[in-house]
Short mmCIF file of C-alpha atoms and ligand atoms in Angstrom, two decimals:
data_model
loop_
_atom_site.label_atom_id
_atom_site.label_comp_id
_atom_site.label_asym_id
_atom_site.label_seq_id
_atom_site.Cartn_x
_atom_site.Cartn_y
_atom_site.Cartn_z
CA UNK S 1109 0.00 0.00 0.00
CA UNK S 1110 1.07 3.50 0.53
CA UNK S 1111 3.79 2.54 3.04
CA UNK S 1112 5.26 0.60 0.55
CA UNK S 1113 5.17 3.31 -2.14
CA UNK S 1114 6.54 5.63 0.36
CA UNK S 1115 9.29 3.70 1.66
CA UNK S 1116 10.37 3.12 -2.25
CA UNK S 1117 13.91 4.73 -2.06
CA UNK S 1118 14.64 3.12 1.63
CA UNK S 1119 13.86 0.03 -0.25
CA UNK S 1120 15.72 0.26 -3.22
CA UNK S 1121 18.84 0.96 -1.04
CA UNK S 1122 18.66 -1.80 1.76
CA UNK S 1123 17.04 -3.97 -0.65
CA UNK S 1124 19.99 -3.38 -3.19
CA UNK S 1125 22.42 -3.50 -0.17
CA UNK S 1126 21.37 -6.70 1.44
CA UNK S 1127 20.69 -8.81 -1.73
CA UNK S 1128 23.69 -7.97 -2.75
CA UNK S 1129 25.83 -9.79 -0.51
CA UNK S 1130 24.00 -13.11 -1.40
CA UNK S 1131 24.40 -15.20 -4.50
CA UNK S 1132 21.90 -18.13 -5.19
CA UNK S 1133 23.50 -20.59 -3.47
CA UNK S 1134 23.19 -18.47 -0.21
CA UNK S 1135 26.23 -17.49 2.00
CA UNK S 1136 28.26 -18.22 5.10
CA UNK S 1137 27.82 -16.91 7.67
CA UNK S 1138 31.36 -15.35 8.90
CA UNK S 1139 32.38 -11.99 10.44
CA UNK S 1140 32.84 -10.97 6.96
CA UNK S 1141 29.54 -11.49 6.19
CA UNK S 1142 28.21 -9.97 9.46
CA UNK S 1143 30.60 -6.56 8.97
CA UNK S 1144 29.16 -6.72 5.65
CA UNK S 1145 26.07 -6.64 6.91
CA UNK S 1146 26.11 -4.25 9.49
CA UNK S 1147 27.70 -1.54 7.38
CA UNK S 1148 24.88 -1.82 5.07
CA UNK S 1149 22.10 -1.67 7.95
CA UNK S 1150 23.67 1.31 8.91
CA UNK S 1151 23.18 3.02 5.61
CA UNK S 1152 19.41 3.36 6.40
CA UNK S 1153 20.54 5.70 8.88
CA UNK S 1154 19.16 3.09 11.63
CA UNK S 1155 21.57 4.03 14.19
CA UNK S 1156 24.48 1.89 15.51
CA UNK S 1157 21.81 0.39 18.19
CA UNK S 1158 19.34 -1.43 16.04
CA UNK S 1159 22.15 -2.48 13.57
CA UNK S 1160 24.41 -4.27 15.91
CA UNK S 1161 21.67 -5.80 17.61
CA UNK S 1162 20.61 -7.45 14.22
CA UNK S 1163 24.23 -8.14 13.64
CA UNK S 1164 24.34 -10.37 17.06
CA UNK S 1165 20.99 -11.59 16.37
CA UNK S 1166 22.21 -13.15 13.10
CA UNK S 1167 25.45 -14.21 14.51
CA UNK S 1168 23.38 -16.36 16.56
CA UNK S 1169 21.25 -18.12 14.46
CA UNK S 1170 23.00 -18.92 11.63
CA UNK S 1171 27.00 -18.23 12.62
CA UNK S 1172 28.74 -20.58 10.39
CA UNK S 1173 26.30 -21.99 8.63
CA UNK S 1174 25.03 -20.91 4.79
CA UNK S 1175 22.26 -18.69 4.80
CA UNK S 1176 19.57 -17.55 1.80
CA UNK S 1177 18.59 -14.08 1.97
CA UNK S 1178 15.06 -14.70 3.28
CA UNK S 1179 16.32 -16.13 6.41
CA UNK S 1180 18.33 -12.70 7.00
CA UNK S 1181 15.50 -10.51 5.45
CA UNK S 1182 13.29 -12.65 7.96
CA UNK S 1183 15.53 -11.67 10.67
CA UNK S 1184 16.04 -8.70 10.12
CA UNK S 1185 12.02 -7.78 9.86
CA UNK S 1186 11.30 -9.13 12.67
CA UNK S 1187 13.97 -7.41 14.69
CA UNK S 1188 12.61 -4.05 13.65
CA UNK S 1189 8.98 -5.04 14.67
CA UNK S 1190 9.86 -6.35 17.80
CA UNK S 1191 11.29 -2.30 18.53
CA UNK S 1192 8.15 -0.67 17.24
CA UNK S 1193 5.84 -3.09 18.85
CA UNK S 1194 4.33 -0.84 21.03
CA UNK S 1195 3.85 2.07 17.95
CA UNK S 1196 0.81 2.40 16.61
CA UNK S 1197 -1.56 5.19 15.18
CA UNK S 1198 -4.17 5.45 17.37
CA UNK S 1199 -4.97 8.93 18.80
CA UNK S 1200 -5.88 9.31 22.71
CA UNK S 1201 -9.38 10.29 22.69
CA UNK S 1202 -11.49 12.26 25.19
CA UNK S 1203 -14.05 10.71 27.51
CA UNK S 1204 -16.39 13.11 25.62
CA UNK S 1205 -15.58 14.97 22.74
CA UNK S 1206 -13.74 17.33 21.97
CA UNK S 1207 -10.71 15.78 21.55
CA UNK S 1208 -8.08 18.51 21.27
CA UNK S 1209 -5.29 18.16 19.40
CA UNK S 1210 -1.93 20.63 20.04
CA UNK S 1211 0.62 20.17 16.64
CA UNK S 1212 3.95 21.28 17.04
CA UNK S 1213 7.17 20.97 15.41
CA UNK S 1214 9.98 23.26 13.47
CA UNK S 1215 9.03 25.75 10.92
CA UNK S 1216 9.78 23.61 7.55
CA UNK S 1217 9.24 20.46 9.16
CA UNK S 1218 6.24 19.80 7.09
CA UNK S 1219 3.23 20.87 10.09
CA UNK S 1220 1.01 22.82 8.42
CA UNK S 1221 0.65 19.77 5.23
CA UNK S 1222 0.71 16.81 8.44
CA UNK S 1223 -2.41 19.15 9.94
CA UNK S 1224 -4.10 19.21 6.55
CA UNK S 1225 -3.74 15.75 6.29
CA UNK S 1226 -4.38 14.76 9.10
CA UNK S 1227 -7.43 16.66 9.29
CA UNK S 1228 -8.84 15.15 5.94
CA UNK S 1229 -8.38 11.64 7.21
CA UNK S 1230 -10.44 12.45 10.39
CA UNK S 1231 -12.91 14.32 8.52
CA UNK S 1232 -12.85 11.25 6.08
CA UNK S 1233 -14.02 8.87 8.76
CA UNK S 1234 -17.14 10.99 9.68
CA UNK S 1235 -15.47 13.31 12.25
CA UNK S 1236 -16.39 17.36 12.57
CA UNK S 1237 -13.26 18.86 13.29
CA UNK S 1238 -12.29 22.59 14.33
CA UNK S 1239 -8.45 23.90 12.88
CA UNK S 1240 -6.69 26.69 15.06
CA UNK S 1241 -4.42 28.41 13.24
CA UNK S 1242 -2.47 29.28 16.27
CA UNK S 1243 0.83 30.17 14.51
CA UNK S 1244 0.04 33.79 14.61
CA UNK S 1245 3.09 35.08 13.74
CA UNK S 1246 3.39 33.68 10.10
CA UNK S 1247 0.66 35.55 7.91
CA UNK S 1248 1.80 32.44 5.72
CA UNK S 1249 0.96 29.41 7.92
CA UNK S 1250 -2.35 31.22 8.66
CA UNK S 1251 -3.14 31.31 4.71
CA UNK S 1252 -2.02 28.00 4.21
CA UNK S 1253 -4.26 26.21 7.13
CA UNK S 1254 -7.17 28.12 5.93
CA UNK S 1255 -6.67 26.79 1.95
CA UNK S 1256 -6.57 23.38 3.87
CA UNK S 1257 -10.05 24.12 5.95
CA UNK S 1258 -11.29 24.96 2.73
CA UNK S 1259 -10.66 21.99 0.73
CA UNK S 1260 -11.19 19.70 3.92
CA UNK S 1261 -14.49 21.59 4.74
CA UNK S 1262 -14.22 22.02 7.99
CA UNK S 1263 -14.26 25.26 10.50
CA UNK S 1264 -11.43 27.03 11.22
CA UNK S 1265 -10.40 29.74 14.11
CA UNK S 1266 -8.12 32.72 12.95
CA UNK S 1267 -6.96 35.51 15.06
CA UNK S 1268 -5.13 38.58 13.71
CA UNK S 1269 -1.94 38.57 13.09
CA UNK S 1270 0.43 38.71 15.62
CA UNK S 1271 -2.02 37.93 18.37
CA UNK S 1272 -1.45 35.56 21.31
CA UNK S 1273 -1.27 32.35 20.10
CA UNK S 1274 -2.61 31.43 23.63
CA UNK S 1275 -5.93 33.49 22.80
CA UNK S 1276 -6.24 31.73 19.45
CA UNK S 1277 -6.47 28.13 20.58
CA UNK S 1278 -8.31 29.21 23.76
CA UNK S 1279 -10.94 30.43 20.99
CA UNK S 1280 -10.73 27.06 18.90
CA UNK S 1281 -11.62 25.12 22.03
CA UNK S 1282 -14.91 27.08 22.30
CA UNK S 1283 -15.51 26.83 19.27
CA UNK S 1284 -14.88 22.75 19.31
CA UNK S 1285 -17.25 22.81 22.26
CA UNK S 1286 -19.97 25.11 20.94
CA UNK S 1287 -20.37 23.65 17.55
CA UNK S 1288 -19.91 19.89 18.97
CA UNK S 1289 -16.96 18.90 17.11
CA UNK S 1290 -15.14 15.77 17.49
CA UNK S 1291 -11.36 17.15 17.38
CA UNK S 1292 -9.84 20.33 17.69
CA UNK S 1293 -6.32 20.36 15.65
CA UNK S 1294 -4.69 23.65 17.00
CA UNK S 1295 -0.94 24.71 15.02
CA UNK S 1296 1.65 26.43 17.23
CA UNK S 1297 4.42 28.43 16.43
CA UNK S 1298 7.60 26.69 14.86
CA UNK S 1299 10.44 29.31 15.63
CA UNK S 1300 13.05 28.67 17.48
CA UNK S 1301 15.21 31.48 18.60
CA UNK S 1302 14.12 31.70 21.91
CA UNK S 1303 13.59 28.41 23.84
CA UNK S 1304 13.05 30.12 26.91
CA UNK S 1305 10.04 31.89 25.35
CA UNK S 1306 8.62 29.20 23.29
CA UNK S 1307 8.17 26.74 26.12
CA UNK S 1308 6.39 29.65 28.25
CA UNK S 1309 3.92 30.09 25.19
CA UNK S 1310 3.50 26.77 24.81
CA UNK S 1311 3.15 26.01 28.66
CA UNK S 1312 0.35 28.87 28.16
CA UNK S 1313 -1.39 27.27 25.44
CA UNK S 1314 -1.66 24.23 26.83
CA UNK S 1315 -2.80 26.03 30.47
CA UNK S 1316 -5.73 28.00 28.36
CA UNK S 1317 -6.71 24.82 26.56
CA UNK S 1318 -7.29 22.85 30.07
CA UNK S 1319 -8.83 26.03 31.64
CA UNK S 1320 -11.66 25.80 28.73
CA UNK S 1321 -11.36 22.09 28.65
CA UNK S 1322 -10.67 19.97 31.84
CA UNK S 1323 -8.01 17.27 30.77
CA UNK S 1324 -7.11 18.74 27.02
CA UNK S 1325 -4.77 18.69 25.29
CA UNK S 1326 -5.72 15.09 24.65
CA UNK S 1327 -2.52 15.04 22.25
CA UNK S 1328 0.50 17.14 21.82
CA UNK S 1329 2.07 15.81 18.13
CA UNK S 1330 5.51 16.75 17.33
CA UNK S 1331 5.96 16.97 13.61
CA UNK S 1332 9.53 15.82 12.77
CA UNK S 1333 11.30 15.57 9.13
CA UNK S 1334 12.51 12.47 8.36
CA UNK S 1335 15.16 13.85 5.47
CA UNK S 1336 16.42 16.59 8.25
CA UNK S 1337 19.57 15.40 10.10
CA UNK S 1338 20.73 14.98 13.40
CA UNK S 1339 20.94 18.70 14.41
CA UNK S 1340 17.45 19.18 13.61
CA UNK S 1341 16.38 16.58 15.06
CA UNK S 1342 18.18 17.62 18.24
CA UNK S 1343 16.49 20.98 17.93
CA UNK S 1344 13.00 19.49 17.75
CA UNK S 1345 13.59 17.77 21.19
CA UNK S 1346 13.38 21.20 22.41
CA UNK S 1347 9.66 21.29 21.61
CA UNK S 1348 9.25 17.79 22.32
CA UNK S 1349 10.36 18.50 25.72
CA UNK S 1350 9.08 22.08 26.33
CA UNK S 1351 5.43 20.30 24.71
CA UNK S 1352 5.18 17.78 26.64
CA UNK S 1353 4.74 15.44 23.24
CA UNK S 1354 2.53 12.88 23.30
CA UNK S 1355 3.65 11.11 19.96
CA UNK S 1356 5.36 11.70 16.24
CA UNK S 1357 4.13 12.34 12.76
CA UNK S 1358 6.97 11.48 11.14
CA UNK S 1359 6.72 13.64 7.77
CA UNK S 1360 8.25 13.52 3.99
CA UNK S 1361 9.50 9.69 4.72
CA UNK S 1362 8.91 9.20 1.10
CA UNK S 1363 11.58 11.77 0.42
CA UNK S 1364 14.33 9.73 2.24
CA UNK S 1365 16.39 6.40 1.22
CA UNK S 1366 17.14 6.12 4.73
CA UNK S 1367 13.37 5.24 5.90
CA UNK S 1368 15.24 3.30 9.02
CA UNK S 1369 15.81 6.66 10.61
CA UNK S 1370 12.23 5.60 12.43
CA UNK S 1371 14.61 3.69 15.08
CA UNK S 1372 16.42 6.18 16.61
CA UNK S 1373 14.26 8.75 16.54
CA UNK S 1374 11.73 6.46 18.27
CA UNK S 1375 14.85 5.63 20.84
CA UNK S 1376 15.53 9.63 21.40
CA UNK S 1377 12.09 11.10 22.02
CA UNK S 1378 10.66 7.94 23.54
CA UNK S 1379 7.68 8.84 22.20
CA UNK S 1380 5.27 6.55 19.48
CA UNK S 1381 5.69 7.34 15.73
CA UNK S 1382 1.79 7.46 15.48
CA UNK S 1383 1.75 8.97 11.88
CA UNK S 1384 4.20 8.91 8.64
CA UNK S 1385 4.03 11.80 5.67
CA UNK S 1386 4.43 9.78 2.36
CA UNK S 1387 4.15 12.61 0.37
CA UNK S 1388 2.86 16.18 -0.46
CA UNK S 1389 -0.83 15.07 -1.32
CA UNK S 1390 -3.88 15.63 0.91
CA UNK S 1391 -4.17 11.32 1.08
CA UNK S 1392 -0.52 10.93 1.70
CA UNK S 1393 0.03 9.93 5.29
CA UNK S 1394 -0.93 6.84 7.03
CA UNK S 1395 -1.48 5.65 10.93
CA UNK S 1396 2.09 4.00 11.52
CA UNK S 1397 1.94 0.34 12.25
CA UNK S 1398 5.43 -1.52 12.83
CA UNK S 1399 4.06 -4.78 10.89
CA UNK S 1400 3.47 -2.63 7.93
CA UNK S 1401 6.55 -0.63 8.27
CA UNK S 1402 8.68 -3.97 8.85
CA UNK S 1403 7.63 -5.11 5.94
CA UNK S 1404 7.65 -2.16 3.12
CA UNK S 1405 11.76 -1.51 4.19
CA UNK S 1406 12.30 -4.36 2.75
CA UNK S 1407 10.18 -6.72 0.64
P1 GDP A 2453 5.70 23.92 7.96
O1 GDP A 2453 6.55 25.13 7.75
O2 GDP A 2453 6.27 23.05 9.03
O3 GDP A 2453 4.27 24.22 8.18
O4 GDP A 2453 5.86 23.05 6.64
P2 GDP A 2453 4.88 22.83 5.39
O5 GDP A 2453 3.70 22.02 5.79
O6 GDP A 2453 4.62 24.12 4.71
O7 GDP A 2453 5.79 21.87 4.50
C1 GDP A 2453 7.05 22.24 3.99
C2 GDP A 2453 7.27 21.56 2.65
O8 GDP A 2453 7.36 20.15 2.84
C3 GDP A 2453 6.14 21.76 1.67
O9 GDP A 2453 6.68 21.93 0.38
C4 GDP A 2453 5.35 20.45 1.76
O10 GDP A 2453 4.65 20.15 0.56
C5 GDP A 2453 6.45 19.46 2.01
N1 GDP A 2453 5.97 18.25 2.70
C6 GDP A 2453 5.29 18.16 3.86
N2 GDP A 2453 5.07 16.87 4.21
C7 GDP A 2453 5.62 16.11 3.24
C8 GDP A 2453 5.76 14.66 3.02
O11 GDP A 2453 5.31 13.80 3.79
N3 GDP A 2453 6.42 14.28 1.89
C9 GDP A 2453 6.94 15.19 0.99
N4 GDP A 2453 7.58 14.71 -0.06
N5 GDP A 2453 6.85 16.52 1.18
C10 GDP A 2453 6.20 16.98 2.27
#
């Protein structure tokens, strides 16, 4: 399906990688074969963890012995789902609705499309939702959410620009709550000059939110790119930390050949991958599920 599609140019480089070191007749199993191995696991960008651990896991089963390249493949699937067990894409829900939703993440990181899409796919499965377009201090991100409301259909709060951000998803809670709405999605700013500030605005948005709303934020998503690198990944634990995330869209995955970069990410935040961006489309993201994910790296 679409995690397959998405995960195309992971595939076509572990796939490549790990076939590569076979020939028909299968191989032995040797610390040749295993450096061989874990150099090309490491490729994906999977992190020196998950790689050795499939490396020893390997060792074991079939040291000195000749292997086929489903056995490893087999191996090395089920090593990766056994990690992400616990991931999965189900939202936390109110006990009644609204559910509110906080997004944050890095300005670039793909938020704005992740709300849009995620949106659509709740409004696609019957839910009335309410957008905040609580990033008040990019006339931009405010245009953009309210071309998405549009095309989704749903309701969306706007404040002028500039305005407390705090004020804005105070407003889309109301609203949520007023109108009966199933979820609230609220954006948040994505600068990152001053930590010190960010966290207080964020600390105030989520205060607001529970004032109107005993209990909400229900989630707090951090939206992370999967093609960015390690520094920006480092700078998103900022928000993760000053958010108090709940879980990880993981967008533009489809843009990457390193699609193992789920691993450590998962290991840093220690938070759920819950969603994945597969592309720029309005139907390109899908709940995260580890089976699935196993799978598309490397079929
Ligand atoms: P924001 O600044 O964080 O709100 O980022 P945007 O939502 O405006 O996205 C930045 C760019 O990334 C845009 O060109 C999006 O079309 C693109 N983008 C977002 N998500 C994905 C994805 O999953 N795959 C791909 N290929 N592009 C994406």
């Amino acid at each position: 399906g679409k995690m397959k599609t998405g995960l195309q140019k992971t595939r076509r480089v572990l796939g490549t990688d790990i076939r590569d070191l076979f020939k028909a007749e299968g191989r032995l199993v040797d610390e040749d074969f295993l450096g061989e191995l874990y150099a090309r696991l490491i490729r994906t960008d999977m992190g020196a963890g998950p790689a050795g651990r499939i490396r020893d896991r390997v060792a074991k089963d079939f040291r000195g012995r000749v292997v086929h390249l489903e056995e490893v493949v087999e191996t090395i699937t089920q090593d990766i789902r056994e990690q992400l067990k616990q991931d999965h894409g189900d939202l936390a829900k109110a006990d009644s609705p609204p559910t509110v939703i906080l997004v944050v993440g890095v300005n670039g990181s793909g938020k704005t499309t992740s709300i849009g899409k995620l949106s659509h796919h709740l409004v696609s499965q019957g839910h009335k939702i309410v957008l905040g377009a609580g990033d008040t201090f990019r006339a931009a991100a405010v245009e953009q959410l309210t071309i998405w409301s549009e095309r989704i259909g749903c309701e969306i709060v706007t404040g002028p620009s500039g305005v407390d951000p705090a004020s804005v998803a105070y407003q889309t809670t109301e609203k949520a709550v007023e109108i009966g709405a199933d979820y609230a999605i609220i954006d948040t700013a994505g600068r990152l000059q001053t930590q010190g500030k960010l966290m207080q605005e964020l600390e105030k948005i989520r205060r607001v939110i529970d004032k109107k709303l005993p209990g909400a934020p229900h989630e707090v998503l951090l939206v992370l790119d999967a093609t960015a690198g390690q520094n920006a990944i480092s700078q998103a634990k900022g928000f993760s930390n000053a958010a108090g995330c709940t879980g990880i869209i993981l967008s533009k995955l489809d843009g990457s050949a390193k699609g193992g970069v789920v691993l450590p990410i998962r290991e840093q935040f220690e938070l759920p991958v819950k969603f994945v961006g597969l592309g720029e489309g309005i139907e390109d993201m899908t709940k995260f599920d580890p089976d699935t994910f196993a799978a598309a790296l490397l079929e």
